[in-house]
PDB file of C-alpha atoms in Angstrom:
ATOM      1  CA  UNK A   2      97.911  96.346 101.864  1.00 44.00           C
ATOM      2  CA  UNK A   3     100.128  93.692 100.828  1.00 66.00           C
ATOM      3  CA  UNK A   4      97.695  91.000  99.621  1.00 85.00           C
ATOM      4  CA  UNK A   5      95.831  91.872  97.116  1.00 89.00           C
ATOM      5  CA  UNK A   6      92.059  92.348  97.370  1.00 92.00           C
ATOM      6  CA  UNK A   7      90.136  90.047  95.741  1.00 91.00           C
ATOM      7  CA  UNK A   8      86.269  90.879  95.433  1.00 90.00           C
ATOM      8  CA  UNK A   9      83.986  88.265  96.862  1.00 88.00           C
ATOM      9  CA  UNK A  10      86.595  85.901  98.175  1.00 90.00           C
ATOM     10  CA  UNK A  11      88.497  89.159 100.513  1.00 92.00           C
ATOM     11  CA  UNK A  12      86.551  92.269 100.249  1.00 93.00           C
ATOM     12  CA  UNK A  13      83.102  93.539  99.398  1.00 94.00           C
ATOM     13  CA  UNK A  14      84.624  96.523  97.342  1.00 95.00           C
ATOM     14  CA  UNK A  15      87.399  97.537  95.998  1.00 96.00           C
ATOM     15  CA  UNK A  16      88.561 101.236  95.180  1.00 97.00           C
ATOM     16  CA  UNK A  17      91.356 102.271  93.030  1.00 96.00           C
ATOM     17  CA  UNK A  18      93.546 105.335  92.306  1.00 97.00           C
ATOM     18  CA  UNK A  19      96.449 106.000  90.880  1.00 96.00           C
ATOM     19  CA  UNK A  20      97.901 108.353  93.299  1.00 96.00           C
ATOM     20  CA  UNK A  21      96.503 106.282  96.256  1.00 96.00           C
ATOM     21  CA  UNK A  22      98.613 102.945  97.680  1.00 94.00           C
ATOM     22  CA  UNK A  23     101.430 103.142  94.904  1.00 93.00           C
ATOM     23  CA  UNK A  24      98.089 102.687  92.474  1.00 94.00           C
ATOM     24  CA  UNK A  25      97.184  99.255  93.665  1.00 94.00           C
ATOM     25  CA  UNK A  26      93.492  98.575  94.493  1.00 94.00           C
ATOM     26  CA  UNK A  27      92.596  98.338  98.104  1.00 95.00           C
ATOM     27  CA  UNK A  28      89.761  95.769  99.133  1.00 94.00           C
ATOM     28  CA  UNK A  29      87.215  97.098 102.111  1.00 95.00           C
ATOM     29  CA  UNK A  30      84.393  94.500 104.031  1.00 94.00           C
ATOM     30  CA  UNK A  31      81.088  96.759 103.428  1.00 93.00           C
ATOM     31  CA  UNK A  32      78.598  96.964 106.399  1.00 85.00           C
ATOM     32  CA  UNK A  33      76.016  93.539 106.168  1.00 80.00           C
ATOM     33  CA  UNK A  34      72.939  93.434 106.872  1.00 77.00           C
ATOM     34  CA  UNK A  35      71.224  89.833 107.465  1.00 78.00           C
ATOM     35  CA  UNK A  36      68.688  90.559 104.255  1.00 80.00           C
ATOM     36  CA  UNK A  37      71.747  91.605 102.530  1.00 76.00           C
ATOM     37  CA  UNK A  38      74.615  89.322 102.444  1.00 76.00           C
ATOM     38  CA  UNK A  39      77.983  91.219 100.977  1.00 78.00           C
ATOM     39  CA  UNK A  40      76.682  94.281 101.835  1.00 82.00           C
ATOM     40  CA  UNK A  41      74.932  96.462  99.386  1.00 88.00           C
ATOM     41  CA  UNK A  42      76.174 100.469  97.177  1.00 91.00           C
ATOM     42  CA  UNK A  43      73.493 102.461  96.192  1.00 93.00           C
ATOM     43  CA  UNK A  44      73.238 104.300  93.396  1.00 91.00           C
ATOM     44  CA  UNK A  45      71.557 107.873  92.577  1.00 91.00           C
ATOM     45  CA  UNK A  46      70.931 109.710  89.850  1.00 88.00           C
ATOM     46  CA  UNK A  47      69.801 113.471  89.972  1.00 87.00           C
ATOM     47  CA  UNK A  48      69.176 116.028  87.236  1.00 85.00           C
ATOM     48  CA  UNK A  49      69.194 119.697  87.750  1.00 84.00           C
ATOM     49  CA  UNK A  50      66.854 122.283  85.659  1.00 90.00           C
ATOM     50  CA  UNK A  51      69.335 122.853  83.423  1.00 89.00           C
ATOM     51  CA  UNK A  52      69.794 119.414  82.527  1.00 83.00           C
ATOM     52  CA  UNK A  53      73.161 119.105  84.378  1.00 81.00           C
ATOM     53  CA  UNK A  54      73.153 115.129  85.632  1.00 82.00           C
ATOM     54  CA  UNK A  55      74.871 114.102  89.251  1.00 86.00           C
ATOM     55  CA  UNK A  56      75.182 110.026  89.933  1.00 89.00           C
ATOM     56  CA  UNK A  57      76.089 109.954  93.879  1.00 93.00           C
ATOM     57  CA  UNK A  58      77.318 106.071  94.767  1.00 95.00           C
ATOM     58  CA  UNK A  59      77.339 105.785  98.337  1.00 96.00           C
ATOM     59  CA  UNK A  60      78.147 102.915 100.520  1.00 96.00           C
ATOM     60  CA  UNK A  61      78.983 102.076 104.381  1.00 96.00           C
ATOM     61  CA  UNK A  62      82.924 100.420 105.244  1.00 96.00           C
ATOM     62  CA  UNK A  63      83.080  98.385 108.268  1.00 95.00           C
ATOM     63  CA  UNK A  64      86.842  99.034 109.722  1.00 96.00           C
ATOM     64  CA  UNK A  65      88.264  97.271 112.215  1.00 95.00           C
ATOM     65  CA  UNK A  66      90.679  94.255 113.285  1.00 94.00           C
ATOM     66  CA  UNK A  67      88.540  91.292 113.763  1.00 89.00           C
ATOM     67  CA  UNK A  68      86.637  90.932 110.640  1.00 91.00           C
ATOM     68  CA  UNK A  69      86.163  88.331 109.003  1.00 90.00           C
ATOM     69  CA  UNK A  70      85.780  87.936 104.971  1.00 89.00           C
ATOM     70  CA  UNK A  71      82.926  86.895 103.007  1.00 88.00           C
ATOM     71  CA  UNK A  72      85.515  83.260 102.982  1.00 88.00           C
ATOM     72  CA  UNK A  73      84.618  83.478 106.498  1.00 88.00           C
ATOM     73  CA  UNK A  74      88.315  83.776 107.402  1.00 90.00           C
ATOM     74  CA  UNK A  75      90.212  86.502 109.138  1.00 92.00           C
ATOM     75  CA  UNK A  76      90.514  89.951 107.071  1.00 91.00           C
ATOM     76  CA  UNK A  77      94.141  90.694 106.090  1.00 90.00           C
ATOM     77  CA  UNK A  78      94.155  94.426 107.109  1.00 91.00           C
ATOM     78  CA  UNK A  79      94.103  96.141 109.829  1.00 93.00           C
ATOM     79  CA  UNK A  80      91.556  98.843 110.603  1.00 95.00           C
ATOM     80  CA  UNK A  81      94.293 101.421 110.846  1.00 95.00           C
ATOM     81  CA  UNK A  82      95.600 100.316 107.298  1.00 94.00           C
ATOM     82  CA  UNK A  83      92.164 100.445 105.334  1.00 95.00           C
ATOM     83  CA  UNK A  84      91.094 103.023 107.488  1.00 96.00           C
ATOM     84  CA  UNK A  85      94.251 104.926 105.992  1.00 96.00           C
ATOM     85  CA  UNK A  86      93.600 103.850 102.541  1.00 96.00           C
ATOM     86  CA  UNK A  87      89.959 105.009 102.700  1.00 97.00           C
ATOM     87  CA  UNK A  88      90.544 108.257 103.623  1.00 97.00           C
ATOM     88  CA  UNK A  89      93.167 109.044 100.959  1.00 97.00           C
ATOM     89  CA  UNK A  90      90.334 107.741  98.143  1.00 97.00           C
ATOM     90  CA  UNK A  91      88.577 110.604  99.853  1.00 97.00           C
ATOM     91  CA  UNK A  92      91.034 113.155  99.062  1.00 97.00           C
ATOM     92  CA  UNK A  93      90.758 112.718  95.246  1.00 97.00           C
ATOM     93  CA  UNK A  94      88.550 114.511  93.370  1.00 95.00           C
ATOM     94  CA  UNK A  95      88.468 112.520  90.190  1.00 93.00           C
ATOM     95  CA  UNK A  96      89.538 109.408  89.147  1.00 94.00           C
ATOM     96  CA  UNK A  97      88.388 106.819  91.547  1.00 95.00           C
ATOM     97  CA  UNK A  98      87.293 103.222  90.108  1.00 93.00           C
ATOM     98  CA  UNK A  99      84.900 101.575  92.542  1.00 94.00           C
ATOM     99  CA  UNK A 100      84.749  97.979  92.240  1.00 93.00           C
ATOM    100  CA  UNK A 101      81.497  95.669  93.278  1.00 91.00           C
ATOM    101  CA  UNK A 102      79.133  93.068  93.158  1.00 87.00           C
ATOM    102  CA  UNK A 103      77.145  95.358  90.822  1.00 85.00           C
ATOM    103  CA  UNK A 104      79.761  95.989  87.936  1.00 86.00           C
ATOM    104  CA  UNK A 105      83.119  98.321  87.609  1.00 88.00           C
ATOM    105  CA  UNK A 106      82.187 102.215  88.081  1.00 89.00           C
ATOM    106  CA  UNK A 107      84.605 104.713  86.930  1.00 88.00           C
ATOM    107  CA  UNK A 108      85.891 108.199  87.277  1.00 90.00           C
ATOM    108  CA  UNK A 109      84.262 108.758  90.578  1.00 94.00           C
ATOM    109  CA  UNK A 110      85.493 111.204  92.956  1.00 95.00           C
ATOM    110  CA  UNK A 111      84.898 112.715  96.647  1.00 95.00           C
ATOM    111  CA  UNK A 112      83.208 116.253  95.711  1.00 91.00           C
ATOM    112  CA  UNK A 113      81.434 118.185  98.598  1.00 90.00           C
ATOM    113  CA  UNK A 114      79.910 115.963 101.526  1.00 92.00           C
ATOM    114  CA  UNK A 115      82.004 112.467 100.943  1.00 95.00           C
ATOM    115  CA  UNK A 116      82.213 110.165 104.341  1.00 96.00           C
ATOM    116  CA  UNK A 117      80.642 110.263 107.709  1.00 97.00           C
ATOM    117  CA  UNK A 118      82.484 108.478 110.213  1.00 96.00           C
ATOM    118  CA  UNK A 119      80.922 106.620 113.409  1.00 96.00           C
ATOM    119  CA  UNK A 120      84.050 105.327 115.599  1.00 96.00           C
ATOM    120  CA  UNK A 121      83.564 103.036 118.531  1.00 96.00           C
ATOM    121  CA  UNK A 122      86.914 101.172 120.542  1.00 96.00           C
ATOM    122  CA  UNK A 123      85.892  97.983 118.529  1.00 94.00           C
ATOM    123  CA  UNK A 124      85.225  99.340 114.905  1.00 95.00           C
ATOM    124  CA  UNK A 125      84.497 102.157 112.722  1.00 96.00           C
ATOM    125  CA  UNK A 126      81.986 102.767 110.062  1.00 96.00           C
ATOM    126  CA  UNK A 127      81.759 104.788 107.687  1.00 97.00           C
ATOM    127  CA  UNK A 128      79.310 105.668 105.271  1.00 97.00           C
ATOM    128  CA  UNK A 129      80.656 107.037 102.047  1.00 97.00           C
ATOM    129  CA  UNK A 130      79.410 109.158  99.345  1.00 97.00           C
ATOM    130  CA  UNK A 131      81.532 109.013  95.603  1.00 96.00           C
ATOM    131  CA  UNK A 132      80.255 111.503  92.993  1.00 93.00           C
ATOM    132  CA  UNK A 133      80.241 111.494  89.168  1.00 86.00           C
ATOM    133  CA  UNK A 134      79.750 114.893  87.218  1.00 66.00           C
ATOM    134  CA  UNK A 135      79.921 114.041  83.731  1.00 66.00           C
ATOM    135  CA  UNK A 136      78.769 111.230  81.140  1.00 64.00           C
ATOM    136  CA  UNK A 137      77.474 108.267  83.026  1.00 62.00           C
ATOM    137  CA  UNK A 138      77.182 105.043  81.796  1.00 64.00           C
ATOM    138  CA  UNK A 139      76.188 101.637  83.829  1.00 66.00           C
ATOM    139  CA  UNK A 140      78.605  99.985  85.477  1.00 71.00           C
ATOM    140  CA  UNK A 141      80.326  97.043  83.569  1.00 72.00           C
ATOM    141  CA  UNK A 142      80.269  93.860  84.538  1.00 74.00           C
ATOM    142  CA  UNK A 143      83.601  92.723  86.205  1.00 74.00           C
ATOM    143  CA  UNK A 144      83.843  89.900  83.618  1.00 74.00           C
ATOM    144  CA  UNK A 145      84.128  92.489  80.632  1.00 73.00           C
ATOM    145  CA  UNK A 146      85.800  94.767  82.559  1.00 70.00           C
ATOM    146  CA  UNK A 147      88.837  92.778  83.119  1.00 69.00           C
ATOM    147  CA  UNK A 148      88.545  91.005  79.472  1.00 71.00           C
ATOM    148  CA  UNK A 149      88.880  94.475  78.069  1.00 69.00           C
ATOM    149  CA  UNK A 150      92.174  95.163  80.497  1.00 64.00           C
ATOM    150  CA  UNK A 151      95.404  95.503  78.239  1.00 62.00           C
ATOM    151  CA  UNK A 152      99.354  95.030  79.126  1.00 63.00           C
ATOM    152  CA  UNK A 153     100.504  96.098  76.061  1.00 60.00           C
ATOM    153  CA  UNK A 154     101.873  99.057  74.940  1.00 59.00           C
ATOM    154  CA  UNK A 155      99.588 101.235  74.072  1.00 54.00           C
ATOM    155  CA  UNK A 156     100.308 103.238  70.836  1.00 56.00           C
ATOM    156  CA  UNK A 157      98.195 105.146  67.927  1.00 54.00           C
ATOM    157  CA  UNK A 158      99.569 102.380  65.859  1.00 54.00           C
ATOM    158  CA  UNK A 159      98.455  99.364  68.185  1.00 51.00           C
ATOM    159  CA  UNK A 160      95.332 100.583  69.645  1.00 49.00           C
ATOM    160  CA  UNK A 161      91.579 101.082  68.793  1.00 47.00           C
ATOM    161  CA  UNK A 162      88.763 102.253  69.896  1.00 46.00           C
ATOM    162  CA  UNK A 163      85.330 100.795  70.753  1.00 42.00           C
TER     163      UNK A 163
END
């Protein structure tokens, strides 16, 4: 994906690995719905007896070569190319930072049931499922997200913690 995605202007959502497209976030149109402009992620939370605590995010990707962006101009990438990115997201287990109108959620991966796939000669949708096992916290806004981004080195010396 040579342009960059830029959420809101290009894309609905934007997912990020390091091991996935050189480590450069790729932008995906989510399915609309006329209520629901931009599409919409949901967000579950479920605890086990034991107190163990699952968050499931899932969402549906509309794929294909026509679309347009929430601009209202013509999507830069192809169906084969996000279709492609998506599904090698879907091969990581951890790591994943999922990017959307709702905040910044991180360290997401694809563990057990992750993607169901409806294909048609004009599109493809697919309805994803990300998982979190571990310490969840709300996503952060996108605003504080990228304030807190650094491009420095990061050393003992030069760093801190929040």
């Amino acid at each position: 994906m040579p342009i960059p995605p830029i959420l809101h202007q290009n894309c609905h959502l934007i997912l990020q690995h390091p091991a996935v497209n050189s480590g450069e976030d790729c932008g995906f149109l989510l399915r609309e719905d006329p209520a629901q402009p931009g599409g919409v992620i949901s967000v579950q939370r479920e605890r086990s007896s034991d107190g163990a605590l699952v968050v499931r995010v899932f969402f549906e990707v509309l794929l294909a070569d026509d679309l347009l962006t929430p601009r209202g101009d013509a999507c830069p990438w192809t169906r084969a190319e996000m279709y492609a990115h998506l599904l090698a997201m879907l091969d990581q287990c951890e790591g994943i930072r999922l990017t959307c109108a709702a905040g910044v959620f991180e360290d997401l991966g694809a563990i057990g049931h992750s993607a169901t796939a409806l294909h048609s000669v004009h599109e493809s949708r697919v309805a994803c499922q990300l998982n979190h096992n571990g310490v969840y916290f709300l996503p952060v806004p996108l605003v504080d997200y990228q304030a807190a981004l650094w491009d420095g080195e990061r050393t003992w010396g030069a760093s801190w913690w929040r």
